[in-house]
Structure formats: structure tokens, C-alpha cells
PDB file of C-alpha atoms in Angstrom:
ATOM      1  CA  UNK A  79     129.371  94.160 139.552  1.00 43.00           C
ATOM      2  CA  UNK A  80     127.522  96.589 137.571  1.00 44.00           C
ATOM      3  CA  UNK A  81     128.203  97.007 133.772  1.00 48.00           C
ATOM      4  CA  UNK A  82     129.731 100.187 134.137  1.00 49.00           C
ATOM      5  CA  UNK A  83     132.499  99.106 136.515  1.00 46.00           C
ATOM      6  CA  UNK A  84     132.998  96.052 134.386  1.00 48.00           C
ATOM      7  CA  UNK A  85     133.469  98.419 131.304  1.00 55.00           C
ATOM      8  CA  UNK A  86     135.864 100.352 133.485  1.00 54.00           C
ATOM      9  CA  UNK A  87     137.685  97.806 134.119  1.00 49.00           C
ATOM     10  CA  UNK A  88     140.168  95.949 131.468  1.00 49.00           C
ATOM     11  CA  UNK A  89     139.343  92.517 131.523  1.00 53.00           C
ATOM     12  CA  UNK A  90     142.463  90.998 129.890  1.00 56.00           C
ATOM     13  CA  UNK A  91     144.637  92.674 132.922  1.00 56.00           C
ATOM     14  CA  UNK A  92     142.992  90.517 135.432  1.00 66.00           C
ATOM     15  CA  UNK A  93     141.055  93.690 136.914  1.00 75.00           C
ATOM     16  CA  UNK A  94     143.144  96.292 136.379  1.00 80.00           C
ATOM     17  CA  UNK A  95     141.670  99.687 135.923  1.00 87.00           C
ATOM     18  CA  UNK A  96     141.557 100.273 131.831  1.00 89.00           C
ATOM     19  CA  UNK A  97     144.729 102.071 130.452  1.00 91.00           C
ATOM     20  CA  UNK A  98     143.922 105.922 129.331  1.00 94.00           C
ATOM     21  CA  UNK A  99     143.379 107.510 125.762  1.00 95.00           C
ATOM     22  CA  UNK A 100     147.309 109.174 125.130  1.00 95.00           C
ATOM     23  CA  UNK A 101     147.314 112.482 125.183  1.00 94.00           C
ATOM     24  CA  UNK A 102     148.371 112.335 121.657  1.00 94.00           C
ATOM     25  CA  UNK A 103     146.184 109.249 120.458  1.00 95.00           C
ATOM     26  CA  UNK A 104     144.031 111.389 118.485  1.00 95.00           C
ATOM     27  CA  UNK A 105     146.403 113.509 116.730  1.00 95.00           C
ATOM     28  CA  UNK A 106     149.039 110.573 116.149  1.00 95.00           C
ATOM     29  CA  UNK A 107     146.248 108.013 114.986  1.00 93.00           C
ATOM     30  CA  UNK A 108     146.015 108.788 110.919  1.00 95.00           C
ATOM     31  CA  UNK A 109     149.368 108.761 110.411  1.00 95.00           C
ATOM     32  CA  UNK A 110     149.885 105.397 112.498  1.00 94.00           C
ATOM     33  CA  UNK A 111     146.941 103.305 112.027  1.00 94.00           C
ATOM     34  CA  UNK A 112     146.241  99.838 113.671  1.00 93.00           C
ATOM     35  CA  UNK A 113     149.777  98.210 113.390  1.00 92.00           C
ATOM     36  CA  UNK A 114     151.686 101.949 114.460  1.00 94.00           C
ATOM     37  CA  UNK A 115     149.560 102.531 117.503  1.00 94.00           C
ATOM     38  CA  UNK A 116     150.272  98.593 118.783  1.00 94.00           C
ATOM     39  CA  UNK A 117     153.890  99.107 118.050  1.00 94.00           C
ATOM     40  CA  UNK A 118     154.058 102.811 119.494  1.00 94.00           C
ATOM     41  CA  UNK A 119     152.179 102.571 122.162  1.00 94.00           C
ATOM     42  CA  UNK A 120     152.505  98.925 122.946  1.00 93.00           C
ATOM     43  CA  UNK A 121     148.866  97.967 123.843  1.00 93.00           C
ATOM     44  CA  UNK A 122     146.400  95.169 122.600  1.00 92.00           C
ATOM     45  CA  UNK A 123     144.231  96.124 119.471  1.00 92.00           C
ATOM     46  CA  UNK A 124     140.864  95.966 121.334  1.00 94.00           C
ATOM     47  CA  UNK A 125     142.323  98.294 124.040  1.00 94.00           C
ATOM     48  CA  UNK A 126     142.935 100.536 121.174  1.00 95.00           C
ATOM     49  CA  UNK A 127     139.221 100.001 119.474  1.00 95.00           C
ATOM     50  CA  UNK A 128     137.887 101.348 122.948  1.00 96.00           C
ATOM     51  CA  UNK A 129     140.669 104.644 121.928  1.00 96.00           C
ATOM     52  CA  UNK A 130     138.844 104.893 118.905  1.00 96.00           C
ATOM     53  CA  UNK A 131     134.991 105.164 120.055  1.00 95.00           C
ATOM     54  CA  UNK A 132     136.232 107.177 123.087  1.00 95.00           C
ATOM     55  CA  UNK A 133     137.796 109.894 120.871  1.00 95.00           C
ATOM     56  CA  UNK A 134     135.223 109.346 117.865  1.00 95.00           C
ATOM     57  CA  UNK A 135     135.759 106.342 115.705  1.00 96.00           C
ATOM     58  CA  UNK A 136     134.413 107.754 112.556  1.00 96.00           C
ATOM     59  CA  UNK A 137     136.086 111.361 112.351  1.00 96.00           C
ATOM     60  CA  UNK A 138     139.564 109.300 113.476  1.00 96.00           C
ATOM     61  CA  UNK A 139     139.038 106.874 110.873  1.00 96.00           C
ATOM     62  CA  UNK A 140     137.976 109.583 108.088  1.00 97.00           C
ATOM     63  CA  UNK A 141     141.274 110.960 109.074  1.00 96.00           C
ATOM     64  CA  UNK A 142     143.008 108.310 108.646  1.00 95.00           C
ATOM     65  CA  UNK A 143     141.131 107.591 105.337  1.00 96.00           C
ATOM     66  CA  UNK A 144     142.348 111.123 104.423  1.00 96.00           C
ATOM     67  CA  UNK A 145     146.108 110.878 104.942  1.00 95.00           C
ATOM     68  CA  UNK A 146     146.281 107.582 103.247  1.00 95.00           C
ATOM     69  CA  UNK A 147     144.968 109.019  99.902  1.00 94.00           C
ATOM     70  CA  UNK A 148     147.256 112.687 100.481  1.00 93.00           C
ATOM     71  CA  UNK A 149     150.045 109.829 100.714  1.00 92.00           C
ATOM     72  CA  UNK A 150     149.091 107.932  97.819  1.00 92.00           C
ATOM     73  CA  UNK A 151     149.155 111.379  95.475  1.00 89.00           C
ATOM     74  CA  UNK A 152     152.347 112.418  96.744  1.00 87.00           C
ATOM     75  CA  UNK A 153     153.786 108.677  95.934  1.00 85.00           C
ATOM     76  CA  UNK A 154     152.021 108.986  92.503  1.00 84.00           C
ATOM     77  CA  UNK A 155     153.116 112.711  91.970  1.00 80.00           C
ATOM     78  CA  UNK A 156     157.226 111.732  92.926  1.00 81.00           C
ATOM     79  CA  UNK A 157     156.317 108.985  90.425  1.00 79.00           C
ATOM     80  CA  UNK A 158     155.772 110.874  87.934  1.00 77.00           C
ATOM     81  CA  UNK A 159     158.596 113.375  88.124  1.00 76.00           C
ATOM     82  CA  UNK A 160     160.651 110.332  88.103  1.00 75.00           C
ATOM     83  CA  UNK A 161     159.430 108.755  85.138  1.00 74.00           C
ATOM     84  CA  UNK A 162     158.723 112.498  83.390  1.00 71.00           C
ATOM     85  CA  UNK A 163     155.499 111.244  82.738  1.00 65.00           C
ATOM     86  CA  UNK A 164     152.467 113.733  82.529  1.00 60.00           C
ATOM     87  CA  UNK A 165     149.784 114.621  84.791  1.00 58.00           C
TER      88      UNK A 165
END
């Protein structure tokens, strides 16, 4: 078997043809992360590394860099305004 069919193949399913990026995988991937995307779309974390370099690991992960610190401010801003404390 060549290395290409082997790729295409998932492994860990005993041959099975490997499952397919979700439509919504790229879109749904900052807000969810590593533990969301297991629990939302119920699939093994190395089935969703392949997701991430098929869809562009580094601009997914930037993203998800991104929404983690827009987060964080809000969090830190609703602190703040709770605790009347100043910018």
C-alpha cells in the first residue's frame, strides 16, 4: 500500500476511510478548542490534529489564540465594573 492510501485511510478504524473536516470545523474551532471539538464532534484528538493541518493549523490556532485573549478582557472588563475598580 502506498503512503498516500495509508494516509487516506484512518488507521485506528481498522481501515476505514478517514472521517471528513465538518463543514463548520473551521469556523467552530476558536471558540471550542481541543476538549469542545472531542466533545462536539465526538472524534479522537489525532483525528482532529489531521482537521487542523488540513484547514491550516497556524491561522486556526492564531484564532483560537485570539478569542481566548478577547475572552480574557471581557472577563477582566465585567470584573471591573463589578468591583468599580478603574481601568
Amino acid at each position: 500500500m502506498s503512503s498516500s492510501a495509508r494516509e487516506a485511510l484512518d488507521s485506528s478504524k481498522g481501515g476505514r476511510p478517514a472521517r471528513p473536516v465538518p463543514a463548520d470545523f473551521a469556523a467552530r474551532w476558536p471558540q471550542v478548542g481541543w476538549e469542545g471539538a472531542t466533545l462536539e464532534w465526538g472524534t479522537h484528538s489525532r483525528v482532529i490534529a489531521r482537521w487542523l493541518a488540513e484547514c491550516g493549523r497556524e491561522r486556526l490556532i492564531a484564532a483560537r489564540v485570539a478569542f481566548l485573549e478577547s475572552q480574557r478582557a471581557l472577563r477582566d472588563r465585567e470584573r471591573r465594573k463589578t468591583y468599580g475598580m478603574a481601568r
